Short mmCIF file of C-alpha atoms and ligand atoms in Angstrom, two decimals:
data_model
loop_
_atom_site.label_atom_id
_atom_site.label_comp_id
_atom_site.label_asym_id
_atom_site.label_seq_id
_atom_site.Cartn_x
_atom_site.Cartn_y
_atom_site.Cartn_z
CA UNK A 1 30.70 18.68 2.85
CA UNK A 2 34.24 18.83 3.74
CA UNK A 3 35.63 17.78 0.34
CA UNK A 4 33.82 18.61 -3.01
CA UNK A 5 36.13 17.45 -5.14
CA UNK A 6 35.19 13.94 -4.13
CA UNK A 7 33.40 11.05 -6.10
CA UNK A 8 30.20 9.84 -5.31
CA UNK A 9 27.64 7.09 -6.92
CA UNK A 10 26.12 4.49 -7.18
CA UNK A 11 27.68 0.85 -7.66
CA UNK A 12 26.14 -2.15 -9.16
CA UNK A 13 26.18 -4.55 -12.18
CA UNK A 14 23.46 -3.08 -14.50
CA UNK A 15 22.20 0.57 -13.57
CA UNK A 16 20.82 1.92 -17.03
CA UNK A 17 17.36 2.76 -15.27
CA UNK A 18 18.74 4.25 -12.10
CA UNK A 19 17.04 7.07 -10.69
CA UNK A 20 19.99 7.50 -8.34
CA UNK A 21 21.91 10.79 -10.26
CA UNK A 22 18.81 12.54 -10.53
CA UNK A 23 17.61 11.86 -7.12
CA UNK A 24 21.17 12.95 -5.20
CA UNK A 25 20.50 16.03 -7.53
CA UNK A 26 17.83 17.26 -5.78
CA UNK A 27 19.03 16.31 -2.04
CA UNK A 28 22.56 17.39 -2.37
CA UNK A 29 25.41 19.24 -4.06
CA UNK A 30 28.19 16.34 -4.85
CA UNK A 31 28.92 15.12 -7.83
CA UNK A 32 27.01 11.56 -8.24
CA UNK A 33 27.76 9.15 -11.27
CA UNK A 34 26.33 5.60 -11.86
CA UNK A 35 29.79 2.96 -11.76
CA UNK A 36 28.79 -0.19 -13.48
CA UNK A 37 31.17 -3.09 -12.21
CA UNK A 38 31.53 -6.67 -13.21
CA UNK A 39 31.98 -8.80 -9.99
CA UNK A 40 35.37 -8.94 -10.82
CA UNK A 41 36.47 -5.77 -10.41
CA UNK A 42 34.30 -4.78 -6.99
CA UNK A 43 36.71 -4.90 -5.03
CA UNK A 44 39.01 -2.69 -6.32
CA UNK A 45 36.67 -0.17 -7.50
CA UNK A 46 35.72 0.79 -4.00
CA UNK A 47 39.54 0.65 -3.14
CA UNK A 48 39.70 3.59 -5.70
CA UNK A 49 40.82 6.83 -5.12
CA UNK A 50 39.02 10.19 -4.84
CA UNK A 51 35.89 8.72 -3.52
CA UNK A 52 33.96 10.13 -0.86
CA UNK A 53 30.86 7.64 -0.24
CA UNK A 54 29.24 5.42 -2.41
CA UNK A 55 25.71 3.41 -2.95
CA UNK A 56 25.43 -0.26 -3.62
CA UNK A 57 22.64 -2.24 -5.25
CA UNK A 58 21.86 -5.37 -6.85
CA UNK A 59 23.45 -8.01 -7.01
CA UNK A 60 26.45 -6.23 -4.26
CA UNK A 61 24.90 -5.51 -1.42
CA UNK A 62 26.01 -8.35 0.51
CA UNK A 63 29.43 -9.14 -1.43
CA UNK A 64 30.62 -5.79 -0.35
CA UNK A 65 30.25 -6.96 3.58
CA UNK A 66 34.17 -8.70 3.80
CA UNK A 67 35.08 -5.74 1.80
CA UNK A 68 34.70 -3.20 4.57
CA UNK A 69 37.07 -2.00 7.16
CA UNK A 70 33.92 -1.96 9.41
CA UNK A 71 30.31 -2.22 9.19
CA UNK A 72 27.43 -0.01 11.06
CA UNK A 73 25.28 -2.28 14.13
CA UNK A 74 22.72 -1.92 11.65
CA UNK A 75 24.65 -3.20 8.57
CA UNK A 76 25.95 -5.87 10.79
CA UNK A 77 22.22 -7.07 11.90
CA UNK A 78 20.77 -6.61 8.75
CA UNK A 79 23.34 -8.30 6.75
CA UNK A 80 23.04 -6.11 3.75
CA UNK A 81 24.77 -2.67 2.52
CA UNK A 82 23.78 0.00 0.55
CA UNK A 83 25.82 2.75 1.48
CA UNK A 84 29.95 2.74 1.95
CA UNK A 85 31.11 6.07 3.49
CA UNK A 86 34.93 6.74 3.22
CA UNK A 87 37.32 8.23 6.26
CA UNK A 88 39.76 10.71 5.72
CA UNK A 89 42.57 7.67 6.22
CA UNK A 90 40.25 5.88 3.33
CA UNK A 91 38.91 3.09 5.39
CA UNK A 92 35.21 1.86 4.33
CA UNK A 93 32.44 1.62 6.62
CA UNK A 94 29.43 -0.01 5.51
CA UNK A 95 25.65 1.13 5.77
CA UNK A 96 22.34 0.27 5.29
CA UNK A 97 20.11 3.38 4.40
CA UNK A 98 17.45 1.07 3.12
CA UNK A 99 16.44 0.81 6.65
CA UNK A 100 15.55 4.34 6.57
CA UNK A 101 14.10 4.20 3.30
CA UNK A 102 11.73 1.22 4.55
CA UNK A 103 10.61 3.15 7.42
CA UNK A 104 9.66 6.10 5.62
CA UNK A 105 7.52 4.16 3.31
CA UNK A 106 5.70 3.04 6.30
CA UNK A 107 5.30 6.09 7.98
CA UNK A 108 4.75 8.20 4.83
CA UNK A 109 1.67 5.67 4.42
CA UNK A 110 0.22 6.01 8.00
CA UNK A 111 1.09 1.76 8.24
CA UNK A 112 1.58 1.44 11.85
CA UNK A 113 3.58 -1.72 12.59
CA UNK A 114 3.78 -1.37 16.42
CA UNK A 115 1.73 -4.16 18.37
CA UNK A 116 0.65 -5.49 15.43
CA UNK A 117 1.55 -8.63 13.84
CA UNK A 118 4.18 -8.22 10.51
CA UNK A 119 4.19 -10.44 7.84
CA UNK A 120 6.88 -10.37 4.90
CA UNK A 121 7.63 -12.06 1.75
CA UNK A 122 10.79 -12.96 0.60
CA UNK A 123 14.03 -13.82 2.88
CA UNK A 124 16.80 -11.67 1.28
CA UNK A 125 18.23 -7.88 2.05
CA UNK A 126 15.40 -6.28 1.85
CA UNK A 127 13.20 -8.72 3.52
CA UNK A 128 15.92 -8.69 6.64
CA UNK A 129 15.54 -4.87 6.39
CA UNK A 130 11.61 -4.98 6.67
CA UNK A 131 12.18 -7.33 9.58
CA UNK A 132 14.71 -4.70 11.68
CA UNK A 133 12.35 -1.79 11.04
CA UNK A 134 9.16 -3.50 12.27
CA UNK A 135 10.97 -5.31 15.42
CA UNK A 136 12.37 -1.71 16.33
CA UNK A 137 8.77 -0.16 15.76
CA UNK A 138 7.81 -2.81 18.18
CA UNK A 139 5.63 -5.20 16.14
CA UNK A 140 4.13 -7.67 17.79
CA UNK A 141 5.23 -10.49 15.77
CA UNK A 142 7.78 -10.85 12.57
CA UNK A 143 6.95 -13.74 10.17
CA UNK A 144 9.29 -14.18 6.94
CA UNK A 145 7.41 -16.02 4.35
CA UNK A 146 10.23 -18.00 1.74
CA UNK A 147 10.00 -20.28 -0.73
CA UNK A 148 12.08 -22.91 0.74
CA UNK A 149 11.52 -21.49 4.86
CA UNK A 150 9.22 -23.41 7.67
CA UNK A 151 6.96 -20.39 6.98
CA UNK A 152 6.20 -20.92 3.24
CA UNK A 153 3.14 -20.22 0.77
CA UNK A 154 1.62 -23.38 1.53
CA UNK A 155 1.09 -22.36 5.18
CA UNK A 156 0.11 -18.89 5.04
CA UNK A 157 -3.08 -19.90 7.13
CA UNK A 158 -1.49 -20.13 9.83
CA UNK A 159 -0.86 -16.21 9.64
CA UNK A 160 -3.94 -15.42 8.66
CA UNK A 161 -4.21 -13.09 11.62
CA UNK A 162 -1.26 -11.10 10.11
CA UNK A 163 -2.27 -7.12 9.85
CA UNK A 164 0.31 -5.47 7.94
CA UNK A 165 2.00 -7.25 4.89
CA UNK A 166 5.24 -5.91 3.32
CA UNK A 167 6.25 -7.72 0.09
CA UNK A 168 9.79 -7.92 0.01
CA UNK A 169 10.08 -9.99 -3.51
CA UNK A 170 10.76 -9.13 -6.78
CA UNK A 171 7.32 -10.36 -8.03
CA UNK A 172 5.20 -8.04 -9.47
CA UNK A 173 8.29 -6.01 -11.00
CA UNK A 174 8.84 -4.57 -14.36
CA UNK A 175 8.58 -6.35 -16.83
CA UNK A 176 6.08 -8.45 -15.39
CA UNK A 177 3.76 -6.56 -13.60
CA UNK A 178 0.73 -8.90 -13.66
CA UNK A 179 3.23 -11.17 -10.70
CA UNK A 180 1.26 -11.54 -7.33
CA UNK A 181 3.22 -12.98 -4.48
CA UNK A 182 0.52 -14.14 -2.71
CA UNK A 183 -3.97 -13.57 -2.85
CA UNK A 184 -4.76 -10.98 -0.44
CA UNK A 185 -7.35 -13.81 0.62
CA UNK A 186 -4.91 -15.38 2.95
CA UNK A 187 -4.67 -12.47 5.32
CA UNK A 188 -8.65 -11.03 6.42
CA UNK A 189 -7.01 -8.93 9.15
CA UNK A 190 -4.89 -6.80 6.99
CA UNK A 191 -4.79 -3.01 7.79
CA UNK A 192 -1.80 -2.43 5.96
CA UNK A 193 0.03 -3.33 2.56
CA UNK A 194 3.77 -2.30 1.66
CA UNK A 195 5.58 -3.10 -1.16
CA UNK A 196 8.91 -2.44 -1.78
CA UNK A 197 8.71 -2.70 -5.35
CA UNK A 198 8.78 1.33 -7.14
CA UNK A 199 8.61 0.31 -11.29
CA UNK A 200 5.82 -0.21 -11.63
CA UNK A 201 4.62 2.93 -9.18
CA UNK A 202 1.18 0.67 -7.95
CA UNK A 203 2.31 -2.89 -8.17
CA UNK A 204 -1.01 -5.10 -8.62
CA UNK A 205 -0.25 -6.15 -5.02
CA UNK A 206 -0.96 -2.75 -3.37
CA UNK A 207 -3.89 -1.92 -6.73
CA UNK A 208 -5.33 -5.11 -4.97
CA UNK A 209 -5.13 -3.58 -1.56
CA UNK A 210 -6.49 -0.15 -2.25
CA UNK A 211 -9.45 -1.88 -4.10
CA UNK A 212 -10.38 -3.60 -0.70
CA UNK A 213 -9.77 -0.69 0.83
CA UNK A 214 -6.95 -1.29 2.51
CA UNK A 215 -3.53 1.65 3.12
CA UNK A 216 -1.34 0.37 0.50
CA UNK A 217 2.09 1.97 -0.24
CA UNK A 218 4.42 1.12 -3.23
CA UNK A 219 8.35 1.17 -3.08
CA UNK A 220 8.96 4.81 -4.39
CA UNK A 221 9.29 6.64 -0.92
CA UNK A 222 11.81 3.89 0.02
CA UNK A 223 14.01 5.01 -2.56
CA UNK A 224 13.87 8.42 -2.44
CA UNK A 225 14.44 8.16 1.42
CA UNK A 226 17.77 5.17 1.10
CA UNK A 227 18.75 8.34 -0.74
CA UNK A 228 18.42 10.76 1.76
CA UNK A 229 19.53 8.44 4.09
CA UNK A 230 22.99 8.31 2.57
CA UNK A 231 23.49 12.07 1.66
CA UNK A 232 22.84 13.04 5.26
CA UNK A 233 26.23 10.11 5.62
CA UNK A 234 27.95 11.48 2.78
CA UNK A 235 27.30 15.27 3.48
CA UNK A 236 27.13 14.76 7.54
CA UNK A 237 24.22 17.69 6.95
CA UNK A 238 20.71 16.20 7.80
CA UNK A 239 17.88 16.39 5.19
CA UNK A 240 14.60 17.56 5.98
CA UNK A 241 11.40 15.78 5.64
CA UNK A 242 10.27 18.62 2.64
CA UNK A 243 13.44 18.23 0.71
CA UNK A 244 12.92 14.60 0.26
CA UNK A 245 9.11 14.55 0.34
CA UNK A 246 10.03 17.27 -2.64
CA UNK A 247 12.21 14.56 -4.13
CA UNK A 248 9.90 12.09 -4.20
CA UNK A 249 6.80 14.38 -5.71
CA UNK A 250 9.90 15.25 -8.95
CA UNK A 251 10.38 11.92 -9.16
CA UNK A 252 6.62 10.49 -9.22
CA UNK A 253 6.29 13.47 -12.35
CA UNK A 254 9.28 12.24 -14.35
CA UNK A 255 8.58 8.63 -14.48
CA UNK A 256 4.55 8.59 -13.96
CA UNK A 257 2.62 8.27 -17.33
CA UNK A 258 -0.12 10.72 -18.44
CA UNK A 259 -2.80 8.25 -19.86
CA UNK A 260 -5.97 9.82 -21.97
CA UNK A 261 -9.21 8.07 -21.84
CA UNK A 262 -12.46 9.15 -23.02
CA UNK A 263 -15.03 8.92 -26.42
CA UNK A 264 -13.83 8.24 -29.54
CA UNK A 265 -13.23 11.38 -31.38
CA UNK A 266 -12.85 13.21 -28.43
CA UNK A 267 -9.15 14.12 -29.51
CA UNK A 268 -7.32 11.94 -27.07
CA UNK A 269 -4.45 11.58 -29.88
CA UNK A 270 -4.13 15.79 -30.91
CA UNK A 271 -4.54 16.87 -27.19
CA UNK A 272 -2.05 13.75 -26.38
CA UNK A 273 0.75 15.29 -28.78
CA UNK A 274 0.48 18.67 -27.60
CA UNK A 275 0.54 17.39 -24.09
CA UNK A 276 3.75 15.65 -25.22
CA UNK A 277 4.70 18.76 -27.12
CA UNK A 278 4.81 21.05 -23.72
CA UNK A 279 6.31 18.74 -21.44
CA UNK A 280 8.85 17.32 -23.56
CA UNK A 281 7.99 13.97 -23.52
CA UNK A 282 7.42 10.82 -25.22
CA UNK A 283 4.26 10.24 -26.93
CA UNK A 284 2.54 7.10 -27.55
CA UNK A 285 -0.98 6.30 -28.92
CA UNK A 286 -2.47 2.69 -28.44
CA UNK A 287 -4.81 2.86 -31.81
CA UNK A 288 -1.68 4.08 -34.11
CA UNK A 289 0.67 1.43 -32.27
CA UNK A 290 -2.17 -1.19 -33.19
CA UNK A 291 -2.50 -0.25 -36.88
CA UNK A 292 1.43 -0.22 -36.99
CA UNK A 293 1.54 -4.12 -35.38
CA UNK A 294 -1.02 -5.57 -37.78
CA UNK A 295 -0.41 -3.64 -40.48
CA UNK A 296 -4.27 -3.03 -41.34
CA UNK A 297 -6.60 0.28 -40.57
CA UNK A 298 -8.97 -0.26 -37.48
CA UNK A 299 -11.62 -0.54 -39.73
CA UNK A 300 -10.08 -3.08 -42.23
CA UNK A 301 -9.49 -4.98 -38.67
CA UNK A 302 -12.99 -5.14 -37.68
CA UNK A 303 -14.30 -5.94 -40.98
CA UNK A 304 -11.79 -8.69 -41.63
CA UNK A 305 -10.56 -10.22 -38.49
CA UNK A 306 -13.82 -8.82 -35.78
CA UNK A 307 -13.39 -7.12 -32.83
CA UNK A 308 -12.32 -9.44 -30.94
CA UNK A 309 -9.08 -9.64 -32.67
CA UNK A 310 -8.53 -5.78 -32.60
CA UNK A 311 -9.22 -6.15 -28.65
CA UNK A 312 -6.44 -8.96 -28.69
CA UNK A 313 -4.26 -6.75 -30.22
CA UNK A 314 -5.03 -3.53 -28.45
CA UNK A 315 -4.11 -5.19 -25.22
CA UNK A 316 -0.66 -6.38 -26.18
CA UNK A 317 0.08 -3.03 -27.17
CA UNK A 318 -1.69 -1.54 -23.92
CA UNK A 319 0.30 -4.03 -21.22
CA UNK A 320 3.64 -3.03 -23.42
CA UNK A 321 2.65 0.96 -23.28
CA UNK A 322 1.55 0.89 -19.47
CA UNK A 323 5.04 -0.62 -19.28
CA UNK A 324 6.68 3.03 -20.20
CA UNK A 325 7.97 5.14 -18.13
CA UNK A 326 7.35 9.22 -18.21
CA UNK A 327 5.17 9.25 -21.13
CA UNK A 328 1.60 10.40 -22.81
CA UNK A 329 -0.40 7.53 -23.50
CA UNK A 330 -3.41 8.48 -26.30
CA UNK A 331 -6.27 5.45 -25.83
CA UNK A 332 -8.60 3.96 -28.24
CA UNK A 333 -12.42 4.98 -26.94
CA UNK A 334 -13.05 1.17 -26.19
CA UNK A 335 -9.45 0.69 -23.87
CA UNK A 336 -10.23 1.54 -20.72
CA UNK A 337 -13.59 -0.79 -20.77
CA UNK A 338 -11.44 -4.06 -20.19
CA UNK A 339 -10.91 -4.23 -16.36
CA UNK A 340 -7.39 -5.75 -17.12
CA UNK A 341 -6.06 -2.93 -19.63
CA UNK A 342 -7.50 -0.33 -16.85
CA UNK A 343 -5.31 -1.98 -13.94
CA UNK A 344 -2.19 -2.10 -16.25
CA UNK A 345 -2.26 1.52 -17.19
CA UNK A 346 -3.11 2.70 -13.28
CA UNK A 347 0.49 0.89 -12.62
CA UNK A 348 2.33 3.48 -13.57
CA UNK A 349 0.40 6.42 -14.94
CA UNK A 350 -2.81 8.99 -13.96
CA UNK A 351 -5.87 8.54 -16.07
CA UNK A 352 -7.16 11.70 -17.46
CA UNK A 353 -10.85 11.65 -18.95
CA UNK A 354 -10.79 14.00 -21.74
CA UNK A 355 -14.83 15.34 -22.37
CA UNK A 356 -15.82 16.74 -25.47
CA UNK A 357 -19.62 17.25 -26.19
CA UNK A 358 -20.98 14.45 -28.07
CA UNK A 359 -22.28 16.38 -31.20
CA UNK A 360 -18.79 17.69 -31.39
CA UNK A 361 -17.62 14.45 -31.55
CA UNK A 362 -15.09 13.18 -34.48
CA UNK A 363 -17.40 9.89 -35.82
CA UNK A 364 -15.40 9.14 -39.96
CA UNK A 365 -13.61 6.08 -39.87
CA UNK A 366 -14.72 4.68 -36.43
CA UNK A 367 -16.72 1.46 -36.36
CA UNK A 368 -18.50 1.99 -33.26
CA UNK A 369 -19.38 5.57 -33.46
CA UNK A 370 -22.55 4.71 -35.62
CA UNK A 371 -24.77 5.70 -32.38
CA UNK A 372 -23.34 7.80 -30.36
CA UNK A 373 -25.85 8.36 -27.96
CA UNK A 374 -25.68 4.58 -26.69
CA UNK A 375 -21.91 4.29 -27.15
CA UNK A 376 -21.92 7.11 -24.40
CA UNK A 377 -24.50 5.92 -22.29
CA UNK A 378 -22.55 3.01 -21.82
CA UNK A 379 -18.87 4.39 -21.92
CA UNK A 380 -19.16 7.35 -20.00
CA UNK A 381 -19.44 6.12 -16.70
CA UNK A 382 -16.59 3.95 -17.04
CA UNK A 383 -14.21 6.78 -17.95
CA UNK A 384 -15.38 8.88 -14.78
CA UNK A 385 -15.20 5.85 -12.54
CA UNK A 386 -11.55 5.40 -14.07
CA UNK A 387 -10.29 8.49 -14.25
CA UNK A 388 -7.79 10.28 -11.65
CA UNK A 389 -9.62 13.75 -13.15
CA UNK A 390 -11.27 15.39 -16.01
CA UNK A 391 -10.42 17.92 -18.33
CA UNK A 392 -12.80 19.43 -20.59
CA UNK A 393 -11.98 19.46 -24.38
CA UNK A 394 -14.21 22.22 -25.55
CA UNK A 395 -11.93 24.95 -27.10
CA UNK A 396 -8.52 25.27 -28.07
CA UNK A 397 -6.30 22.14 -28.64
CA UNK A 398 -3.56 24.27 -26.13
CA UNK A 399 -6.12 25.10 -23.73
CA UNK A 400 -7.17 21.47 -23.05
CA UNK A 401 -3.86 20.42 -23.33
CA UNK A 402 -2.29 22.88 -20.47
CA UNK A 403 -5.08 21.67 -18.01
CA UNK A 404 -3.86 18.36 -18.83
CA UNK A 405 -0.68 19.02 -17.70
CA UNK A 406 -1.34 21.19 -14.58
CA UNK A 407 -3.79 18.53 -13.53
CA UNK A 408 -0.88 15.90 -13.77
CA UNK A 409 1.74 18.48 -11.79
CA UNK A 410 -1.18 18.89 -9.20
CA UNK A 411 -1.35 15.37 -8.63
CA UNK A 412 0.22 14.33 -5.34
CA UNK A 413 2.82 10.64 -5.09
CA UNK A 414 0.25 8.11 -4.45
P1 LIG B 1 16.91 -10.37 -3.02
O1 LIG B 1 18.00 -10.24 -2.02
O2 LIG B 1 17.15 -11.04 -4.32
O3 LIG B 1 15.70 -11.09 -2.26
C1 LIG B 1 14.47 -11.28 -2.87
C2 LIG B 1 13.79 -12.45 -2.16
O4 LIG B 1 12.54 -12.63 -2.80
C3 LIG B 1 14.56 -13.74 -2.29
O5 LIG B 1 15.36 -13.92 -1.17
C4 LIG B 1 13.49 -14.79 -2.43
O6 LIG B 1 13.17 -15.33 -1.16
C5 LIG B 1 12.27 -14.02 -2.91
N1 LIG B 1 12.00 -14.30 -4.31
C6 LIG B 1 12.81 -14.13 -5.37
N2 LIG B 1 12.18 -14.51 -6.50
C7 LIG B 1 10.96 -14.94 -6.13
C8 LIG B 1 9.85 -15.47 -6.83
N3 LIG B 1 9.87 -15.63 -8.16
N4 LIG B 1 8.74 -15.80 -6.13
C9 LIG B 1 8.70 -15.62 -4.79
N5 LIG B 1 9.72 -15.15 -4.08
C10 LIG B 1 10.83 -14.79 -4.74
O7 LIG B 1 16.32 -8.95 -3.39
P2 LIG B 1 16.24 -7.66 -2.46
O8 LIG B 1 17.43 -6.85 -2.69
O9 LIG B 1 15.88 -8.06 -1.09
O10 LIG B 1 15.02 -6.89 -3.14
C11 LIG B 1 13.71 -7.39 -3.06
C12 LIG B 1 12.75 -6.40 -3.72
O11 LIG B 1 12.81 -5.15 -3.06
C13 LIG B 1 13.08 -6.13 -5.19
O12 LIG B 1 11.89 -6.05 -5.90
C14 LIG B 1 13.73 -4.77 -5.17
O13 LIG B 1 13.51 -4.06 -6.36
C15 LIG B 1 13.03 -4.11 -4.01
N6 LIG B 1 13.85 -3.07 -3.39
C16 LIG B 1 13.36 -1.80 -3.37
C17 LIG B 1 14.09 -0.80 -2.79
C18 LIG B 1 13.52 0.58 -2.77
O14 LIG B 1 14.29 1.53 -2.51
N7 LIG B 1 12.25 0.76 -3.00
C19 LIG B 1 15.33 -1.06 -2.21
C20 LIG B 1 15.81 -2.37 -2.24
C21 LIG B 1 15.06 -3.38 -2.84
P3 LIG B 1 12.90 -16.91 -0.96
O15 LIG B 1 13.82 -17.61 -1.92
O16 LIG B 1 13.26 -17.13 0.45
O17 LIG B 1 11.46 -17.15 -1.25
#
């Protein structure tokens, strides 16, 4: 990098949840600062001084085309740019490092594009950027699906032969991660499923996938490699393929949720707070959050109100917890045995079955631990079938608690 002393960031209207800073951290040595701009003042932000290259997200990407000196073929085609590098005489050329970033996702995956025909959702930047990656990997066919296009969602039959999809909408984002752009019904042929989507880390579009068995990636590995993308620009060094790929694995442990399933009484909610204890983080557990909301004990609930309404309850509190980012998540025993509370907590965190033997079970003040033999007969095959892995509870709090967290650290970006 010829000049350190240079600015670099990332520029957009709202960037509170950016990942950005801490992912230019790991690929490079510049100084990198999140610049939150009110249209207004865009354009003479990037006239500023002092800076040496800069990212652009949403909603800029395309107003800062007119406000480059030039733009990159592939800026130019794309329509859409991410990245502005600076000359030494300060004029702007604009970039588009999302292509990369798209790309990688693919490849990262094993989705093969070439020959095959490509369909994607959505008709804006990053839909034109999916469409410029899979013509140069030599698909056989490109087919935008929009809203308001000849290609819409009341035609998808007539793609029904489509093998890879990339969803290049905002449905299925945080906060509402229960969106589905379209039923995987409407393509038979699929062999692939991308999304670009990264919060939540498995959208319900590529959970969907996998459970039909089909290669599914999610929109992390696009961002971490946009990012490398531009500090190979900014730094004119190129990154290799284990810096980033070690980017991305940092990144999947710092926002992915730890999530405890198992009996109850099994200590979920002690081995969950010294789990939070060692790796610093945020610690959340569904029963506790329940009893806070309603403002009863569990059993006061089921006595008064029935099951039923603690389930009710226990979800709302499960969709908003699966919701977090980079915490430990302690579940009630039952949780994990409604399909829809399973899928939401999968989103965006590992599921860790915590054994205990069942005589050493903690039964006072649990409604449903009155026979414990059936309870388990019924409940533990749903917690292995659930699970990402097990951990065995059976001696000190710490103990359990450390293969916890190696098990997490062990766990690849997936
Ligand atoms: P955009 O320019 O706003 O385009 C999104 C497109 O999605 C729109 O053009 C629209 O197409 C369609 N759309 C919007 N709302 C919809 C709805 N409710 N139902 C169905 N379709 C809808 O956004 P973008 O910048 O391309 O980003 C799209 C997605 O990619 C976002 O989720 C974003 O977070 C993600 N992304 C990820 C990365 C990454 O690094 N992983 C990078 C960039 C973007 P029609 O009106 O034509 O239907």
């Amino acid at each position: 990098m010829s000049e350190p002393r240079l600015r670099y960031g990332l520029v957009g209207e709202r960037l509170s949840h950016s990942h950005s800073p801490a992912l230019h951290a790991l690929l490079a040595p510049y100084p990198y600062a999140l610049y939150e701009m009110p249209p207004d003042d865009l354009a003479a932000f990037i006239r500023a001084p002092g800076l040496g290259g800069l990212n652009v997200t949403i909603p800029y990407k395309q107003a800062v085309l007119p406000l480059c000196d030039a733009l990159t073929p592939r800026a130019r085609r794309i329509g859409s740019v991410n990245t502005l590098l600076y000359g030494p005489d300060g004029r702007i050329t604009g970039d588009n490092t999302d292509y990369d970033g798209l790309r990688a996702m693919l490849e990262r995956a094993g989705i093969c594009v070439t020959g095959r025909k490509v369909v994607i959702l959505g008709s804006g930047g990053t839909a034109r950027t999916a469409c410029a990656v899979c013509e140069d990997a030599g698909a056989r066919a490109v087919i935008t699906i929009s809203r308001t296009g000849t290609n819409n969602y009341d035609n998808l039959g007539l793609h029904a032969d489509a093998q890879v999809l990339i969803n290049a909408t905002p449905v299925g984002m945080h906060p509402h991660p229960d969106g589905m752009p379209v039923s995987l019904d409407a393509f038979p042929a699929l062999l692939g499923v991308a999304d670009a989507i990264y919060n939540p880390l498995r959208t319900r579009l590529v959970q969907v996938a996998r459970a039909r068995g089909i290669p599914a990636a999610g929109g992390l590995a696009m961002l971490v490699w946009q990012a490398a993308g531009a500090a190979e620009r900014f730094t004119g060094a190129p990154i290799a393929a284990e810096k980033a790929e070690a980017a991305l694995q940092s990144l999947r442990r710092s926002v992915e949720n730890i999530v405890l399933i198992g009996m109850p009484g099994c200590g979920k909610t002690t081995v969950g707070r010294a789990v939070a204890a060692l790796s610093g983080r945020a610690f959340v557990d569904t029963d506790e959050e329940v009893v806070r909301q309603v403002g009863k004990t569990i059993p006061r609930i089921f006595a008064e109100d029935g099951e039923a309404a603690f389930r009710a309850a226990e979800g709302r509190v499960v969709a908003e917890a699966a919701g977090r980012s980079g915490c430990v998540i302690a579940t009630g025993g039952g949780t994990v045995l409604a399909a829809e509370n399973r899928a939401a907590l999968a989103r965006n965190g590992r599921i860790v079955f915590l054994r205990r033997p069942l005589a050493r079970l903690a039964v006072a003040g649990r409604p449903l631990s009155v026979d414990i033999e059936a309870l388990a007969a019924a409940r533990l095959p749903v917690y292995a079938a659930a699970a990402d892995y097990a951990v065995d509870n059976d001696s000190a709090i710490g103990d359990a608690a450390e293969r916890v967290w190696e098990g997490f650290l062990r766990c690849g970006y997936a």
